[in-house]
PDB file of C-alpha atoms in Angstrom:
ATOM      1  CA  UNK S   1       0.000   0.000   0.000  1.00 64.00           C
ATOM      2  CA  UNK S   2       1.280   3.441  -0.931  1.00 79.00           C
ATOM      3  CA  UNK S   3       2.607   5.651   1.860  1.00 85.00           C
ATOM      4  CA  UNK S   4       1.400   9.232   2.011  1.00 89.00           C
ATOM      5  CA  UNK S   5       3.340  12.142   3.438  1.00 93.00           C
ATOM      6  CA  UNK S   6       2.556  12.409   7.165  1.00 92.00           C
ATOM      7  CA  UNK S   7       1.803  16.133   6.886  1.00 94.00           C
ATOM      8  CA  UNK S   8      -0.862  15.452   4.256  1.00 94.00           C
ATOM      9  CA  UNK S   9      -2.562  12.841   6.467  1.00 96.00           C
ATOM     10  CA  UNK S  10      -2.257  14.975   9.586  1.00 96.00           C
ATOM     11  CA  UNK S  11      -3.578  18.106   7.898  1.00 97.00           C
ATOM     12  CA  UNK S  12      -6.405  16.212   6.183  1.00 97.00           C
ATOM     13  CA  UNK S  13      -7.588  14.671   9.439  1.00 97.00           C
ATOM     14  CA  UNK S  14      -7.586  18.050  11.217  1.00 96.00           C
ATOM     15  CA  UNK S  15      -9.432  19.655   8.316  1.00 97.00           C
ATOM     16  CA  UNK S  16     -12.071  16.888   8.202  1.00 97.00           C
ATOM     17  CA  UNK S  17     -12.648  17.116  11.960  1.00 96.00           C
ATOM     18  CA  UNK S  18     -13.194  20.862  11.656  1.00 95.00           C
ATOM     19  CA  UNK S  19     -15.327  20.559   8.509  1.00 96.00           C
ATOM     20  CA  UNK S  20     -17.678  18.163  10.317  1.00 95.00           C
ATOM     21  CA  UNK S  21     -18.053  20.357  13.391  1.00 91.00           C
ATOM     22  CA  UNK S  22     -21.315  22.175  14.190  1.00 87.00           C
ATOM     23  CA  UNK S  23     -22.548  24.805  12.272  1.00 83.00           C
ATOM     24  CA  UNK S  24     -21.203  22.995   9.233  1.00 85.00           C
ATOM     25  CA  UNK S  25     -23.639  21.046   7.068  1.00 90.00           C
ATOM     26  CA  UNK S  26     -20.889  18.437   6.551  1.00 94.00           C
ATOM     27  CA  UNK S  27     -21.419  16.501   9.797  1.00 90.00           C
ATOM     28  CA  UNK S  28     -21.200  13.180   7.950  1.00 95.00           C
ATOM     29  CA  UNK S  29     -17.459  13.822   7.410  1.00 96.00           C
ATOM     30  CA  UNK S  30     -16.898  12.868  11.046  1.00 96.00           C
ATOM     31  CA  UNK S  31     -17.235   9.231   9.975  1.00 97.00           C
ATOM     32  CA  UNK S  32     -14.034   9.456   7.894  1.00 98.00           C
ATOM     33  CA  UNK S  33     -12.203  12.234   9.752  1.00 97.00           C
ATOM     34  CA  UNK S  34      -9.979   9.869  11.738  1.00 97.00           C
ATOM     35  CA  UNK S  35      -9.144   7.572   8.826  1.00 97.00           C
ATOM     36  CA  UNK S  36      -6.087   9.642   7.780  1.00 97.00           C
ATOM     37  CA  UNK S  37      -4.695   9.397  11.339  1.00 96.00           C
ATOM     38  CA  UNK S  38      -5.262   5.649  11.343  1.00 96.00           C
ATOM     39  CA  UNK S  39      -3.437   5.451   8.002  1.00 96.00           C
ATOM     40  CA  UNK S  40      -0.625   7.565   9.411  1.00 95.00           C
ATOM     41  CA  UNK S  41      -0.195   5.170  12.324  1.00 94.00           C
ATOM     42  CA  UNK S  42      -0.186   2.179   9.977  1.00 92.00           C
ATOM     43  CA  UNK S  43       2.741   3.631   8.034  1.00 89.00           C
ATOM     44  CA  UNK S  44       5.064   2.605  10.857  1.00 83.00           C
ATOM     45  CA  UNK S  45       6.149   6.044  12.021  1.00 85.00           C
ATOM     46  CA  UNK S  46       8.163   6.128  15.226  1.00 90.00           C
ATOM     47  CA  UNK S  47       6.401   7.219  18.407  1.00 89.00           C
ATOM     48  CA  UNK S  48       7.952  10.698  18.683  1.00 89.00           C
ATOM     49  CA  UNK S  49       7.159  11.585  15.060  1.00 93.00           C
ATOM     50  CA  UNK S  50       3.684  10.062  15.334  1.00 94.00           C
ATOM     51  CA  UNK S  51       3.058  12.287  18.350  1.00 95.00           C
ATOM     52  CA  UNK S  52       4.126  15.358  16.358  1.00 95.00           C
ATOM     53  CA  UNK S  53       1.804  14.565  13.469  1.00 96.00           C
ATOM     54  CA  UNK S  54      -1.122  13.813  15.770  1.00 97.00           C
ATOM     55  CA  UNK S  55      -0.420  17.084  17.580  1.00 97.00           C
ATOM     56  CA  UNK S  56      -0.711  18.965  14.285  1.00 97.00           C
ATOM     57  CA  UNK S  57      -4.094  17.310  13.649  1.00 97.00           C
ATOM     58  CA  UNK S  58      -5.383  18.191  17.098  1.00 96.00           C
ATOM     59  CA  UNK S  59      -4.004  21.727  16.865  1.00 96.00           C
ATOM     60  CA  UNK S  60      -5.777  22.337  13.541  1.00 97.00           C
ATOM     61  CA  UNK S  61      -9.051  20.965  14.909  1.00 94.00           C
ATOM     62  CA  UNK S  62      -8.792  22.888  18.207  1.00 91.00           C
ATOM     63  CA  UNK S  63      -7.811  26.197  16.630  1.00 91.00           C
ATOM     64  CA  UNK S  64     -10.342  26.037  13.805  1.00 91.00           C
ATOM     65  CA  UNK S  65     -13.277  24.868  15.923  1.00 86.00           C
ATOM     66  CA  UNK S  66     -12.673  27.111  18.944  1.00 83.00           C
ATOM     67  CA  UNK S  67     -11.219  30.239  17.332  1.00 73.00           C
ATOM     68  CA  UNK S  68     -13.913  32.303  19.054  1.00 73.00           C
ATOM     69  CA  UNK S  69     -12.198  32.067  22.468  1.00 73.00           C
ATOM     70  CA  UNK S  70      -9.732  34.635  21.117  1.00 76.00           C
ATOM     71  CA  UNK S  71     -12.501  37.148  21.854  1.00 71.00           C
ATOM     72  CA  UNK S  72     -11.923  36.596  25.582  1.00 76.00           C
ATOM     73  CA  UNK S  73      -8.130  36.724  25.696  1.00 79.00           C
ATOM     74  CA  UNK S  74      -5.460  36.058  23.094  1.00 75.00           C
ATOM     75  CA  UNK S  75      -2.814  34.538  25.386  1.00 84.00           C
ATOM     76  CA  UNK S  76      -5.433  32.520  27.263  1.00 78.00           C
ATOM     77  CA  UNK S  77      -6.852  31.176  24.018  1.00 76.00           C
ATOM     78  CA  UNK S  78      -3.407  30.244  22.723  1.00 87.00           C
ATOM     79  CA  UNK S  79      -2.572  28.475  25.976  1.00 83.00           C
ATOM     80  CA  UNK S  80      -5.887  26.613  26.068  1.00 82.00           C
ATOM     81  CA  UNK S  81      -5.661  25.513  22.440  1.00 87.00           C
ATOM     82  CA  UNK S  82      -2.036  24.397  22.742  1.00 90.00           C
ATOM     83  CA  UNK S  83      -2.653  22.545  26.027  1.00 87.00           C
ATOM     84  CA  UNK S  84      -5.847  20.846  24.888  1.00 88.00           C
ATOM     85  CA  UNK S  85      -4.208  19.742  21.643  1.00 92.00           C
ATOM     86  CA  UNK S  86      -1.389  18.204  23.666  1.00 93.00           C
ATOM     87  CA  UNK S  87      -3.744  16.343  25.994  1.00 91.00           C
ATOM     88  CA  UNK S  88      -5.788  15.042  23.050  1.00 93.00           C
ATOM     89  CA  UNK S  89      -2.674  13.290  21.746  1.00 95.00           C
ATOM     90  CA  UNK S  90      -2.444  10.996  24.789  1.00 95.00           C
ATOM     91  CA  UNK S  91      -5.090   8.454  23.692  1.00 96.00           C
ATOM     92  CA  UNK S  92      -3.464   8.284  20.259  1.00 97.00           C
ATOM     93  CA  UNK S  93      -0.037   7.656  21.769  1.00 96.00           C
ATOM     94  CA  UNK S  94      -1.532   4.908  23.928  1.00 97.00           C
ATOM     95  CA  UNK S  95      -3.150   3.399  20.834  1.00 97.00           C
ATOM     96  CA  UNK S  96       0.153   3.516  18.944  1.00 96.00           C
ATOM     97  CA  UNK S  97       1.965   1.848  21.848  1.00 96.00           C
ATOM     98  CA  UNK S  98      -0.621  -0.917  22.289  1.00 96.00           C
ATOM     99  CA  UNK S  99      -0.878  -1.590  18.563  1.00 96.00           C
ATOM    100  CA  UNK S 100       2.902  -1.718  18.206  1.00 94.00           C
ATOM    101  CA  UNK S 101       3.300  -4.136  21.128  1.00 95.00           C
ATOM    102  CA  UNK S 102       0.157  -6.274  20.788  1.00 96.00           C
ATOM    103  CA  UNK S 103      -1.041  -5.790  17.216  1.00 94.00           C
ATOM    104  CA  UNK S 104      -4.245  -4.461  15.693  1.00 94.00           C
ATOM    105  CA  UNK S 105      -6.470  -6.988  17.492  1.00 96.00           C
ATOM    106  CA  UNK S 106      -5.768  -5.096  20.728  1.00 97.00           C
ATOM    107  CA  UNK S 107      -4.734  -1.738  19.285  1.00 96.00           C
ATOM    108  CA  UNK S 108      -8.032  -0.637  17.773  1.00 97.00           C
ATOM    109  CA  UNK S 109     -10.163  -1.549  20.801  1.00 98.00           C
ATOM    110  CA  UNK S 110      -7.530   0.234  22.912  1.00 97.00           C
ATOM    111  CA  UNK S 111      -8.029   3.409  20.848  1.00 98.00           C
ATOM    112  CA  UNK S 112     -11.763   3.322  21.528  1.00 98.00           C
ATOM    113  CA  UNK S 113     -11.304   2.693  25.262  1.00 98.00           C
ATOM    114  CA  UNK S 114      -8.499   5.239  25.633  1.00 97.00           C
ATOM    115  CA  UNK S 115     -10.373   7.980  23.742  1.00 96.00           C
ATOM    116  CA  UNK S 116     -13.620   7.463  25.644  1.00 96.00           C
ATOM    117  CA  UNK S 117     -11.705   7.375  28.934  1.00 93.00           C
ATOM    118  CA  UNK S 118      -9.928  10.586  27.944  1.00 91.00           C
ATOM    119  CA  UNK S 119     -13.266  12.258  27.172  1.00 90.00           C
ATOM    120  CA  UNK S 120     -14.762  11.088  30.463  1.00 90.00           C
ATOM    121  CA  UNK S 121     -11.825  12.477  32.446  1.00 86.00           C
ATOM    122  CA  UNK S 122     -11.822  15.628  30.328  1.00 84.00           C
ATOM    123  CA  UNK S 123     -15.467  16.317  31.175  1.00 84.00           C
ATOM    124  CA  UNK S 124     -14.872  16.129  34.917  1.00 80.00           C
ATOM    125  CA  UNK S 125     -14.504  19.275  36.968  1.00 68.00           C
ATOM    126  CA  UNK S 126     -10.807  20.045  36.648  1.00 67.00           C
ATOM    127  CA  UNK S 127      -8.857  23.046  35.438  1.00 67.00           C
ATOM    128  CA  UNK S 128      -8.538  21.881  31.829  1.00 65.00           C
ATOM    129  CA  UNK S 129     -12.105  20.754  31.156  1.00 68.00           C
ATOM    130  CA  UNK S 130     -12.891  21.317  27.475  1.00 69.00           C
ATOM    131  CA  UNK S 131     -16.329  19.925  26.580  1.00 75.00           C
ATOM    132  CA  UNK S 132     -16.666  21.613  23.178  1.00 78.00           C
ATOM    133  CA  UNK S 133     -14.548  19.073  21.345  1.00 82.00           C
ATOM    134  CA  UNK S 134     -16.091  15.909  22.744  1.00 87.00           C
ATOM    135  CA  UNK S 135     -16.634  13.782  19.633  1.00 90.00           C
ATOM    136  CA  UNK S 136     -20.305  13.148  20.373  1.00 89.00           C
ATOM    137  CA  UNK S 137     -20.993  16.897  20.336  1.00 89.00           C
ATOM    138  CA  UNK S 138     -20.565  16.891  16.563  1.00 91.00           C
ATOM    139  CA  UNK S 139     -24.226  15.879  16.260  1.00 89.00           C
ATOM    140  CA  UNK S 140     -25.500  19.002  18.051  1.00 86.00           C
ATOM    141  CA  UNK S 141     -27.233  20.144  14.888  1.00 85.00           C
ATOM    142  CA  UNK S 142     -28.796  16.727  14.284  1.00 85.00           C
ATOM    143  CA  UNK S 143     -30.678  15.672  17.428  1.00 87.00           C
ATOM    144  CA  UNK S 144     -32.737  13.220  15.373  1.00 87.00           C
ATOM    145  CA  UNK S 145     -29.569  11.213  14.702  1.00 86.00           C
ATOM    146  CA  UNK S 146     -28.827  10.743  18.389  1.00 87.00           C
ATOM    147  CA  UNK S 147     -32.090  10.308  20.257  1.00 88.00           C
ATOM    148  CA  UNK S 148     -30.344   7.522  22.154  1.00 87.00           C
ATOM    149  CA  UNK S 149     -28.092  10.101  23.865  1.00 86.00           C
ATOM    150  CA  UNK S 150     -30.681  10.012  26.655  1.00 85.00           C
ATOM    151  CA  UNK S 151     -29.187   6.625  27.537  1.00 91.00           C
ATOM    152  CA  UNK S 152     -25.527   6.952  26.542  1.00 86.00           C
ATOM    153  CA  UNK S 153     -24.793  10.675  26.557  1.00 85.00           C
ATOM    154  CA  UNK S 154     -22.240  12.012  24.104  1.00 84.00           C
ATOM    155  CA  UNK S 155     -20.006   9.019  24.841  1.00 87.00           C
ATOM    156  CA  UNK S 156     -22.355   6.914  22.732  1.00 88.00           C
ATOM    157  CA  UNK S 157     -21.720   9.242  19.816  1.00 88.00           C
ATOM    158  CA  UNK S 158     -17.974   9.076  20.411  1.00 91.00           C
ATOM    159  CA  UNK S 159     -18.156   5.277  20.368  1.00 95.00           C
ATOM    160  CA  UNK S 160     -20.174   5.358  17.135  1.00 93.00           C
ATOM    161  CA  UNK S 161     -17.690   7.723  15.463  1.00 96.00           C
ATOM    162  CA  UNK S 162     -14.605   5.772  16.518  1.00 97.00           C
ATOM    163  CA  UNK S 163     -15.996   2.387  15.518  1.00 97.00           C
ATOM    164  CA  UNK S 164     -17.191   3.621  12.105  1.00 97.00           C
ATOM    165  CA  UNK S 165     -13.820   5.272  11.395  1.00 98.00           C
ATOM    166  CA  UNK S 166     -11.963   2.078  12.323  1.00 98.00           C
ATOM    167  CA  UNK S 167     -14.295  -0.087  10.228  1.00 97.00           C
ATOM    168  CA  UNK S 168     -13.990   2.212   7.209  1.00 97.00           C
ATOM    169  CA  UNK S 169     -10.209   2.235   7.606  1.00 96.00           C
ATOM    170  CA  UNK S 170     -10.037  -1.552   7.721  1.00 92.00           C
TER     171      UNK S 170
END
């Protein structure tokens, strides 16, 4: 399978995540937005470089989707966007580690568990809580798609998004 330049995959994933985000009519793009990152990981990039490329993806998504916090404070917005992008890389690094050590049979389920755990922790009352970019929030403009959120909350949407992206990738 042909390898693509990591910047292209990283940039594309960040752009697709942003393009799917609410107020966009392109919500359906969320179901392929993580495929470029999954492809990037499959290319066998070392952990440190993989982290850098994932960070670029998360930085693009964070900055593009939450640009409006610049209206409050420029330095605060920059700090929040940079910090949140960094924290969002942790589940991906865990996925990369597990997949490298144990293979895809354990790696892909680990990504789902690690991301949903990250979102759960991220929604708790701590100094870096950032609920805007919880994956399940992408369906804010489509409540008819997620009537079952009454049972699962946005975590159900995150699970749906992650599983569909992994299945499409495979």
